[in-house]
CSV table of C-alpha atoms and ligand atoms in Angstrom, one decimal:
chain,number,residue,atom,x,y,z
P,372,UNK,CA,-10.6,-9.0,47.9
P,373,UNK,CA,-13.3,-11.7,48.1
P,374,UNK,CA,-12.7,-15.4,46.4
P,375,UNK,CA,-14.9,-14.1,43.4
P,376,UNK,CA,-12.4,-11.1,42.4
P,377,UNK,CA,-9.4,-13.7,43.3
P,378,UNK,CA,-10.5,-15.7,40.3
P,379,UNK,CA,-11.3,-13.0,37.9
P,380,UNK,CA,-8.4,-13.1,35.3
P,381,UNK,CA,-6.8,-9.6,35.0
P,382,UNK,CA,-7.5,-7.6,31.9
P,383,UNK,CA,-4.0,-7.1,31.3
P,384,UNK,CA,-3.7,-10.9,30.5
P,385,UNK,CA,-5.8,-10.7,27.4
P,386,UNK,CA,-4.6,-9.9,24.0
P,387,UNK,CA,-4.7,-6.1,22.8
P,388,UNK,CA,-7.2,-7.1,20.0
P,389,UNK,CA,-9.5,-8.3,22.8
P,390,UNK,CA,-9.1,-5.2,25.0
P,391,UNK,CA,-9.8,-2.8,22.7
P,392,UNK,CA,-13.2,-4.3,22.3
P,393,UNK,CA,-14.1,-4.5,25.8
P,394,UNK,CA,-12.0,-1.9,27.1
P,395,UNK,CA,-11.7,-1.4,30.9
P,396,UNK,CA,-15.3,-2.0,31.8
P,397,UNK,CA,-14.6,-2.1,35.4
P,398,UNK,CA,-12.9,1.4,35.3
P,399,UNK,CA,-12.2,3.7,37.9
P,400,UNK,CA,-13.4,6.6,35.9
P,401,UNK,CA,-17.1,5.4,35.9
P,402,UNK,CA,-18.9,2.6,37.0
P,403,UNK,CA,-20.8,1.2,34.2
P,404,UNK,CA,-20.9,-2.7,35.3
P,405,UNK,CA,-24.4,-2.7,34.2
P,406,UNK,CA,-24.0,-1.3,30.7
P,407,UNK,CA,-22.9,-3.4,27.9
P,408,UNK,CA,-21.9,-0.2,26.1
P,409,UNK,CA,-20.3,2.7,27.9
P,410,UNK,CA,-22.5,5.5,28.6
P,411,UNK,CA,-22.2,8.6,27.0
P,412,UNK,CA,-21.7,11.5,29.5
P,413,UNK,CA,-22.8,15.1,28.5
P,414,UNK,CA,-22.5,17.6,31.2
P,415,UNK,CA,-20.5,20.9,31.1
P,416,UNK,CA,-20.5,21.3,35.1
P,417,UNK,CA,-20.6,19.0,37.8
P,418,UNK,CA,-22.6,19.3,41.2
P,419,UNK,CA,-20.4,19.2,44.2
P,420,UNK,CA,-21.9,18.0,47.2
P,421,UNK,CA,-19.7,20.3,49.4
P,422,UNK,CA,-17.2,23.3,48.9
P,423,UNK,CA,-14.6,20.9,50.4
P,424,UNK,CA,-15.1,18.4,47.5
P,425,UNK,CA,-14.8,21.1,45.0
P,426,UNK,CA,-11.7,22.3,46.6
P,427,UNK,CA,-10.2,18.8,46.6
P,428,UNK,CA,-11.1,18.4,43.1
P,429,UNK,CA,-9.0,21.4,42.0
P,430,UNK,CA,-6.0,20.1,44.0
P,431,UNK,CA,-6.4,16.7,42.5
P,432,UNK,CA,-6.9,17.6,39.3
P,433,UNK,CA,-4.2,16.4,36.5
P,434,UNK,CA,-2.6,13.5,38.9
P,435,UNK,CA,-2.1,10.5,37.0
P,436,UNK,CA,-3.8,7.1,37.6
P,437,UNK,CA,-6.4,8.1,40.2
P,438,UNK,CA,-7.7,4.6,41.4
P,439,UNK,CA,-11.1,6.0,42.2
P,440,UNK,CA,-13.3,7.9,39.9
P,441,UNK,CA,-11.9,11.8,39.7
P,442,UNK,CA,-13.8,14.4,41.4
P,443,UNK,CA,-15.2,15.9,38.1
P,444,UNK,CA,-15.5,19.6,38.1
P,445,UNK,CA,-15.9,21.1,34.7
P,446,UNK,CA,-15.9,19.3,31.2
P,447,UNK,CA,-12.5,21.2,30.1
P,448,UNK,CA,-10.8,19.7,33.0
P,449,UNK,CA,-11.9,16.4,32.9
P,450,UNK,CA,-15.0,14.2,31.9
P,451,UNK,CA,-15.9,10.6,32.3
P,452,UNK,CA,-16.6,9.8,28.7
P,453,UNK,CA,-13.3,11.3,27.5
P,454,UNK,CA,-11.6,9.4,30.4
P,455,UNK,CA,-12.6,6.2,29.5
P,456,UNK,CA,-11.5,6.7,26.0
P,457,UNK,CA,-8.1,7.8,27.3
P,458,UNK,CA,-7.7,4.7,29.2
P,459,UNK,CA,-8.3,2.5,26.1
P,460,UNK,CA,-5.8,4.8,23.9
P,461,UNK,CA,-3.2,4.2,26.5
P,462,UNK,CA,-3.7,0.5,26.2
P,463,UNK,CA,-3.5,0.6,22.4
P,464,UNK,CA,-0.2,2.5,22.5
P,465,UNK,CA,1.2,0.5,25.3
P,466,UNK,CA,1.3,3.6,27.3
P,467,UNK,CA,0.9,4.5,31.2
P,468,UNK,CA,-1.3,7.5,30.1
P,469,UNK,CA,-3.0,9.1,27.0
P,470,UNK,CA,-4.4,12.5,27.0
P,471,UNK,CA,-7.0,13.4,24.1
P,472,UNK,CA,-7.3,16.7,22.3
P,473,UNK,CA,-9.9,18.4,19.9
P,474,UNK,CA,-7.9,17.4,16.9
P,475,UNK,CA,-4.5,16.0,15.9
P,476,UNK,CA,-3.3,19.3,15.6
P,477,UNK,CA,-4.3,20.4,18.9
P,478,UNK,CA,-2.7,17.3,20.4
P,479,UNK,CA,0.7,18.0,18.5
P,480,UNK,CA,0.9,21.5,19.3
P,481,UNK,CA,0.2,20.3,22.9
P,482,UNK,CA,2.9,17.8,22.8
P,483,UNK,CA,5.6,20.2,21.4
P,484,UNK,CA,4.6,23.2,23.3
P,485,UNK,CA,4.4,21.7,26.9
P,486,UNK,CA,8.0,20.6,26.2
P,487,UNK,CA,9.5,23.6,24.7
P,488,UNK,CA,10.6,27.1,26.0
P,489,UNK,CA,11.6,30.2,24.4
P,490,UNK,CA,15.0,29.8,23.0
P,491,UNK,CA,14.9,26.1,22.6
P,492,UNK,CA,15.1,24.0,19.3
P,493,UNK,CA,13.5,21.3,17.4
P,494,UNK,CA,14.8,19.0,15.1
P,495,UNK,CA,12.5,17.5,12.7
P,496,UNK,CA,12.4,15.3,9.5
P,497,UNK,CA,12.1,17.5,6.6
P,498,UNK,CA,8.8,16.2,5.2
P,499,UNK,CA,6.0,16.7,7.7
P,500,UNK,CA,2.1,17.1,7.8
P,501,UNK,CA,1.4,20.4,6.2
P,502,UNK,CA,0.0,21.8,9.4
P,503,UNK,CA,2.9,20.7,11.5
P,504,UNK,CA,5.3,22.1,9.1
P,505,UNK,CA,3.4,25.4,9.5
P,506,UNK,CA,3.4,25.3,13.1
P,507,UNK,CA,6.9,24.9,13.2
P,508,UNK,CA,8.0,27.3,10.8
P,509,UNK,CA,5.3,30.1,11.1
P,510,UNK,CA,4.1,30.0,14.7
P,511,UNK,CA,6.6,28.7,17.0
P,512,UNK,CA,9.5,31.0,15.7
P,513,UNK,CA,7.1,33.9,17.0
P,514,UNK,CA,8.2,32.7,20.5
P,515,UNK,CA,12.0,32.0,19.6
P,516,UNK,CA,11.7,28.1,19.0
P,517,UNK,CA,13.3,27.4,16.1
P,518,UNK,CA,13.3,24.2,13.9
P,519,UNK,CA,16.1,22.6,11.8
P,520,UNK,CA,15.0,20.3,9.3
P,521,UNK,CA,17.1,17.2,8.4
P,522,UNK,CA,16.8,13.8,6.6
P,523,UNK,CA,16.0,11.5,9.6
P,524,UNK,CA,16.2,8.4,7.4
P,525,UNK,CA,19.9,9.2,8.4
P,526,UNK,CA,19.5,8.9,12.0
P,527,UNK,CA,23.0,10.4,12.8
P,528,UNK,CA,21.7,13.8,11.2
P,529,UNK,CA,19.9,14.5,14.6
P,530,UNK,CA,23.5,14.7,16.2
P,531,UNK,CA,24.8,16.8,13.5
P,532,UNK,CA,21.7,19.3,13.8
P,533,UNK,CA,21.5,19.1,17.6
P,534,UNK,CA,22.5,22.1,19.5
P,535,UNK,CA,22.8,22.3,23.5
P,536,UNK,CA,19.1,24.0,23.1
P,537,UNK,CA,17.6,21.1,21.3
P,538,UNK,CA,15.0,19.5,23.5
P,539,UNK,CA,12.7,17.7,21.0
P,540,UNK,CA,13.2,15.5,17.8
P,541,UNK,CA,9.9,15.2,15.9
P,542,UNK,CA,8.8,13.0,12.9
P,543,UNK,CA,6.3,11.0,11.2
P,544,UNK,CA,7.0,7.3,10.1
P,545,UNK,CA,5.9,6.3,7.6
P,546,UNK,CA,6.6,9.6,6.3
P,547,UNK,CA,3.2,11.3,5.0
P,548,UNK,CA,3.0,11.1,2.0
P,549,UNK,CA,6.1,9.8,0.6
P,550,UNK,CA,5.9,6.7,2.8
P,551,UNK,CA,9.7,6.4,3.7
P,552,UNK,CA,10.5,5.1,6.9
P,553,UNK,CA,12.3,6.4,10.0
P,554,UNK,CA,14.0,4.1,12.2
P,555,UNK,CA,12.8,4.9,15.9
P,556,UNK,CA,15.3,2.7,17.8
P,557,UNK,CA,18.1,4.1,15.7
P,558,UNK,CA,17.1,7.5,16.3
P,559,UNK,CA,16.8,6.7,20.1
P,560,UNK,CA,20.2,5.5,20.4
P,561,UNK,CA,21.6,8.8,18.7
P,562,UNK,CA,19.4,10.7,21.2
P,563,UNK,CA,20.6,8.4,24.2
P,564,UNK,CA,24.0,9.6,23.4
P,565,UNK,CA,23.3,13.2,23.1
P,566,UNK,CA,21.3,13.3,26.3
P,567,UNK,CA,24.4,11.6,28.1
P,568,UNK,CA,25.4,14.0,30.9
P,569,UNK,CA,22.4,16.4,30.4
P,570,UNK,CA,20.1,17.4,33.4
P,571,UNK,CA,16.6,16.0,33.3
P,572,UNK,CA,15.3,19.3,31.9
P,573,UNK,CA,17.8,19.5,29.2
P,574,UNK,CA,17.2,16.2,27.8
P,575,UNK,CA,16.2,15.8,24.2
P,576,UNK,CA,12.5,13.9,23.6
P,577,UNK,CA,11.5,12.0,20.9
P,578,UNK,CA,7.8,12.6,19.7
P,579,UNK,CA,6.6,10.3,17.0
P,580,UNK,CA,3.5,10.8,14.9
P,581,UNK,CA,2.0,7.5,14.6
P,582,UNK,CA,-0.8,8.7,12.4
P,583,UNK,CA,-0.1,7.0,9.3
P,584,UNK,CA,0.9,3.4,11.0
P,585,UNK,CA,-2.0,3.5,13.7
P,586,UNK,CA,-1.0,1.8,17.0
P,587,UNK,CA,-2.3,-1.4,15.5
P,588,UNK,CA,0.7,-1.5,13.0
P,589,UNK,CA,3.4,0.2,15.1
P,590,UNK,CA,4.5,0.9,18.6
P,591,UNK,CA,6.6,3.8,18.7
P,592,UNK,CA,6.9,3.9,22.9
P,593,UNK,CA,8.1,0.3,22.8
P,594,UNK,CA,10.7,1.4,20.1
P,595,UNK,CA,12.2,4.4,22.0
P,596,UNK,CA,9.7,7.2,21.6
P,597,UNK,CA,9.1,9.5,24.6
P,598,UNK,CA,5.9,10.5,23.2
P,599,UNK,CA,3.5,9.4,20.6
P,600,UNK,CA,0.7,11.5,18.9
P,601,UNK,CA,-1.9,10.2,16.9
P,602,UNK,CA,-4.9,12.1,15.0
P,603,UNK,CA,-8.0,10.2,15.9
P,604,UNK,CA,-9.8,11.7,13.1
P,605,UNK,CA,-8.0,9.4,10.7
P,606,UNK,CA,-7.7,5.3,11.1
P,607,UNK,CA,-8.7,5.3,15.0
P,608,UNK,CA,-11.8,7.1,14.4
P,609,UNK,CA,-12.0,5.0,11.3
P,610,UNK,CA,-15.5,6.2,10.0
P,611,UNK,CA,-14.7,9.7,9.2
P,612,UNK,CA,-17.4,11.1,11.7
P,613,UNK,CA,-15.5,12.8,14.3
P,614,UNK,CA,-12.1,14.8,14.7
P,615,UNK,CA,-9.7,14.3,17.6
P,616,UNK,CA,-6.0,13.7,18.7
P,617,UNK,CA,-4.1,12.1,21.4
P,618,UNK,CA,-0.7,12.3,23.2
P,619,UNK,CA,0.3,8.9,24.8
P,620,UNK,CA,3.4,8.1,27.0
P,621,UNK,CA,4.7,7.9,30.5
P,622,UNK,CA,2.7,9.1,33.6
P,623,UNK,CA,5.5,11.8,34.1
P,624,UNK,CA,4.0,13.8,31.1
P,625,UNK,CA,0.4,13.5,32.2
P,626,UNK,CA,0.2,16.4,34.6
P,627,UNK,CA,1.6,19.3,32.0
P,628,UNK,CA,-0.3,17.8,29.2
P,629,UNK,CA,-3.5,17.9,31.2
P,630,UNK,CA,-2.8,21.4,32.3
P,631,UNK,CA,-1.8,22.9,29.0
P,632,UNK,CA,-5.1,21.5,27.6
P,633,UNK,CA,-7.1,23.0,30.4
P,634,UNK,CA,-5.7,26.5,29.7
P,635,UNK,CA,-5.3,26.2,25.9
P,636,UNK,CA,-8.6,24.8,25.8
P,637,UNK,CA,-8.5,22.0,23.0
P,638,UNK,CA,-10.6,19.2,24.6
P,639,UNK,CA,-12.1,16.5,22.9
P,640,UNK,CA,-16.0,16.8,23.0
P,641,UNK,CA,-17.7,13.7,25.0
P,642,UNK,CA,-19.7,13.3,22.1
P,643,UNK,CA,-16.8,12.6,19.5
P,644,UNK,CA,-15.0,10.7,22.6
P,645,UNK,CA,-17.9,8.3,22.7
P,646,UNK,CA,-17.9,7.7,19.0
P,647,UNK,CA,-14.3,6.8,18.8
P,648,UNK,CA,-14.7,4.8,22.1
P,649,UNK,CA,-17.6,2.6,21.0
P,650,UNK,CA,-17.0,2.2,17.2
P,651,UNK,CA,-13.7,3.4,16.4
P,652,UNK,CA,-11.1,2.0,18.6
P,653,UNK,CA,-12.8,-1.5,19.0
P,654,UNK,CA,-12.8,-2.1,15.2
P,655,UNK,CA,-9.1,-0.7,14.7
P,656,UNK,CA,-7.7,-4.0,14.4
P,657,UNK,CA,-10.3,-5.8,12.4
P,658,UNK,CA,-10.3,-2.6,9.8
P,659,UNK,CA,-6.5,-2.4,9.5
P,660,UNK,CA,-6.2,-6.2,9.1
P,661,UNK,CA,-8.4,-5.7,5.9
P,662,UNK,CA,-7.3,-2.5,4.7
P,663,UNK,CA,-4.0,-3.5,4.8
P,664,UNK,CA,-4.8,-6.6,2.5
P,665,UNK,CA,-6.4,-4.2,0.1
P,666,UNK,CA,-3.4,-2.0,0.1
P,667,UNK,CA,-1.2,-4.9,-0.7
P,668,UNK,CA,-3.0,-6.2,-3.6
P,669,UNK,CA,-3.6,-2.6,-4.9
P,670,UNK,CA,0.3,-1.9,-4.3
P,671,UNK,CA,0.9,-5.4,-6.5
P,672,UNK,CA,-1.6,-4.2,-9.0
P,673,UNK,CA,0.2,-0.5,-9.6
P,674,UNK,CA,3.5,-2.3,-9.6
P,675,UNK,CA,3.1,-4.4,-12.8
P,676,UNK,CA,1.0,-1.3,-14.5
P,677,UNK,CA,2.8,0.1,-17.2
P,678,UNK,CA,1.5,3.5,-16.8
P,679,UNK,CA,3.1,3.5,-13.3
P,680,UNK,CA,6.6,4.7,-12.7
P,681,UNK,CA,6.9,4.2,-9.0
P,682,UNK,CA,5.0,2.6,-6.2
P,683,UNK,CA,5.9,3.3,-2.7
P,684,UNK,CA,4.2,0.9,-0.1
P,685,UNK,CA,6.2,-0.9,2.8
P,686,UNK,CA,4.7,-4.2,2.2
P,687,UNK,CA,6.5,-4.4,-1.1
P,688,UNK,CA,10.0,-5.9,-1.2
P,689,UNK,CA,10.9,-3.3,-3.6
P,690,UNK,CA,10.3,-0.6,-0.9
P,691,UNK,CA,14.0,1.0,-0.4
P,692,UNK,CA,13.5,0.2,3.4
P,693,UNK,CA,11.7,-3.1,3.2
P,694,UNK,CA,13.9,-4.6,5.9
P,695,UNK,CA,13.4,-1.7,8.3
P,696,UNK,CA,9.5,-2.2,7.7
P,697,UNK,CA,9.8,-5.6,8.4
P,698,UNK,CA,11.3,-5.0,12.0
P,699,UNK,CA,9.3,-1.9,13.0
P,700,UNK,CA,5.6,-2.1,11.4
P,701,UNK,CA,4.3,-5.1,13.5
P,702,UNK,CA,0.6,-5.9,14.7
P,703,UNK,CA,-0.4,-6.6,18.0
P,704,UNK,CA,0.0,-10.2,17.2
P,705,UNK,CA,3.5,-9.7,16.0
P,706,UNK,CA,3.1,-10.2,11.9
P,707,UNK,CA,4.2,-7.8,9.6
P,708,UNK,CA,1.9,-4.9,9.3
P,709,UNK,CA,2.8,-2.4,6.6
P,710,UNK,CA,-0.4,-0.2,6.7
P,711,UNK,CA,-3.2,0.9,4.5
P,712,UNK,CA,-1.5,3.8,2.6
P,713,UNK,CA,0.4,3.9,-0.6
P,714,UNK,CA,2.3,6.5,-2.7
P,715,UNK,CA,2.8,6.4,-6.2
P,716,UNK,CA,3.6,8.3,-9.6
P,717,UNK,CA,2.4,8.0,-13.2
P,718,UNK,CA,4.3,7.3,-16.4
P,719,UNK,CA,2.1,8.9,-18.8
P,720,UNK,CA,2.3,8.1,-22.7
P,721,UNK,CA,2.3,11.7,-23.1
P,722,UNK,CA,2.7,15.0,-21.5
P,723,UNK,CA,3.7,15.7,-17.9
P,724,UNK,CA,3.2,13.5,-14.9
P,725,UNK,CA,1.5,16.3,-12.8
P,726,UNK,CA,-0.9,16.9,-15.7
P,727,UNK,CA,-1.5,13.1,-16.1
P,728,UNK,CA,-2.1,12.7,-12.3
P,729,UNK,CA,-4.5,15.5,-12.6
P,730,UNK,CA,-6.6,14.0,-15.4
P,731,UNK,CA,-6.5,10.4,-13.4
P,732,UNK,CA,-7.9,11.8,-10.5
P,733,UNK,CA,-10.3,14.1,-12.0
P,734,UNK,CA,-11.5,10.8,-13.9
P,735,UNK,CA,-12.0,9.2,-10.5
P,736,UNK,CA,-13.7,12.0,-9.1
P,737,UNK,CA,-16.3,11.9,-11.7
P,738,UNK,CA,-16.3,8.0,-12.5
P,739,UNK,CA,-15.3,5.9,-9.7
P,740,UNK,CA,-17.6,4.3,-7.3
P,741,UNK,CA,-15.2,3.0,-4.8
P,742,UNK,CA,-12.6,5.7,-4.8
P,743,UNK,CA,-13.2,9.5,-3.5
P,744,UNK,CA,-11.1,12.4,-4.1
P,745,UNK,CA,-10.6,13.8,-0.8
P,746,UNK,CA,-8.0,14.5,1.9
P,747,UNK,CA,-8.1,12.5,5.2
P,748,UNK,CA,-6.9,9.0,5.4
P,749,UNK,CA,-7.5,5.7,7.3
P,750,UNK,CA,-11.1,5.5,6.8
P,751,UNK,CA,-13.4,2.4,5.6
P,752,UNK,CA,-13.8,4.6,2.3
P,753,UNK,CA,-10.9,4.4,-0.2
P,754,UNK,CA,-9.5,8.2,-0.5
P,755,UNK,CA,-7.2,9.5,-3.1
P,756,UNK,CA,-5.5,13.0,-3.2
P,757,UNK,CA,-2.4,15.0,-4.8
P,758,UNK,CA,-0.4,15.9,-1.8
P,759,UNK,CA,2.0,18.0,-3.8
P,760,UNK,CA,-0.7,20.6,-4.3
P,761,UNK,CA,-3.2,19.7,-1.6
P,762,UNK,CA,-2.2,18.5,1.8
P,763,UNK,CA,1.4,19.3,1.4
P,764,UNK,CA,1.1,22.7,-0.2
P,765,UNK,CA,2.9,24.5,2.7
P,766,UNK,CA,6.2,22.4,2.3
P,767,UNK,CA,8.6,24.6,0.2
P,768,UNK,CA,8.9,23.5,-3.4
P,769,UNK,CA,12.6,22.4,-3.2
P,770,UNK,CA,12.2,20.6,0.0
P,771,UNK,CA,9.2,18.5,-1.7
P,772,UNK,CA,11.2,17.6,-4.6
P,773,UNK,CA,14.5,16.7,-2.5
P,774,UNK,CA,12.2,14.3,-0.3
P,775,UNK,CA,10.9,12.5,-3.3
P,776,UNK,CA,7.4,14.1,-3.4
P,777,UNK,CA,6.8,15.2,-6.9
P,778,UNK,CA,4.0,17.1,-8.5
P,779,UNK,CA,2.7,14.0,-10.1
P,780,UNK,CA,2.7,11.9,-6.8
P,781,UNK,CA,-0.8,10.5,-5.9
P,782,UNK,CA,-1.5,9.2,-2.4
P,783,UNK,CA,-4.2,6.2,-1.9
P,784,UNK,CA,-5.6,5.8,1.4
P,785,UNK,CA,-7.3,2.0,1.2
P,786,UNK,CA,-10.6,1.6,2.6
P,787,UNK,CA,-12.8,-1.9,3.2
P,788,UNK,CA,-14.2,-2.2,-0.2
P,789,UNK,CA,-13.5,-5.2,-2.2
P,790,UNK,CA,-10.1,-4.9,-3.3
P,791,UNK,CA,-11.2,-6.0,-6.9
P,792,UNK,CA,-13.5,-3.3,-7.3
P,793,UNK,CA,-11.0,-0.7,-6.2
P,794,UNK,CA,-8.5,-2.2,-8.7
P,795,UNK,CA,-11.3,-1.9,-11.6
P,796,UNK,CA,-12.0,1.8,-10.8
P,797,UNK,CA,-8.0,2.7,-10.9
P,798,UNK,CA,-7.6,0.5,-14.1
P,799,UNK,CA,-10.6,2.5,-15.7
P,800,UNK,CA,-9.0,5.6,-15.0
P,801,UNK,CA,-5.5,4.6,-16.6
P,802,UNK,CA,-7.3,5.0,-19.8
P,803,UNK,CA,-6.7,8.9,-19.4
P,804,UNK,CA,-2.9,8.7,-18.6
V,1338,PLP,C1,-4.3,14.4,9.7
V,1338,PLP,C2,-3.1,14.4,10.4
V,1338,PLP,C3,-2.7,15.0,11.1
V,1338,PLP,C4,-3.7,16.3,12.0
V,1338,PLP,O1,-4.6,15.7,12.6
V,1338,PLP,P1,-6.0,16.4,12.5
V,1338,PLP,O2,-7.2,15.6,13.3
V,1338,PLP,O3,-6.6,16.9,11.0
V,1338,PLP,O4,-5.8,17.9,13.2
V,1338,PLP,C5,-1.3,15.1,12.0
V,1338,PLP,N1,-0.5,14.1,11.1
V,1338,PLP,C6,-0.6,13.4,10.3
V,1338,PLP,C7,0.2,12.4,10.0
V,1338,PLP,C8,-1.9,13.5,9.8
V,1338,PLP,O5,-2.1,12.7,8.6
């Protein structure tokens, strides 16, 4: 080490918000010291200088934390642009490693399937993203992997549902779309007790979907999750241009996830990886700070509106788990970070709330400038939708009602517009409620 290197401050000593902008520009994945912006690499296959190098590449593949550039062989195995994004995503989640996938669902299925074998069981919260619910109820049972759905707002329900074959506890927090919270540290305590005396390969692992909160607002690994998954399509990508997913956690999971991705094939394209690396992740903190501000203003507006029956936003003191929200949802700088999503129900002057919600959203679809009727969330544009009939159509009726997801419920994902304009567009739509 020369004196110059000795004086250079370690990247680890900078604050996370700064590190997401500059990334690991001295990355072992690729030397781009002379670029200000990381280059985009696009090559499906790699020239090998010798058969020996090719053979070494296959042997080395999927070993974590190589200090030098990996021996790249073929895009589906490993690739530098994706690798640079993965390094930065690991930093964002406070993880040793991250592995990206073609979509959030590709990441979720990889996290689950790489941990589970036939005959094993999952305990999951009763309300989940619609496609995750389908994966657990439609596909995995075909391979004799079964799921017990419980109310994880009561963490002790893990112990009530777990059997000797349980290997995974799976949930989202905040829950999509009801915005109820699950106490990650409390679930950890219950799982630790269940794991006592179990051999390593029979332990229960906790997987948390952090898509709603984003790694800016919540750090599941720090709170006790074994693995965290995110849809990169949502707030991490942020601009709504590319799909992606990620799994992050300790290095001990890296090999399995990389091998799974190689053989099931759900790789993130380098092109999408570059967009998220250059635009999405570096702006995550700034976007979230401002989108969250808008969410707080809009939640306050809805709360005092006579035509609103209920607003659920972790930033409101009336949220039933506000104390947990304050403890669990913290930004990189330690501030309360309740996120950019809220859920509300209407109190119409006549007719059913469901019919009123449809009129309300149709009015917005036709007339609002700042609010778009569309699924997805976490973008710079404010999006509105009806989870009951749209994103959560797959969840059984009685389950939806029991979990507080009503036919008239509306999900709002706040963007970067001036919140006064969003409030004005909402106010206009209340004329049809
Ligand atoms: C969107 C979403 C997913 C799935 O992500 P895709 O990128 O659409 O595959 C999973 N979980 C949650 C909470 C989501 O909102």
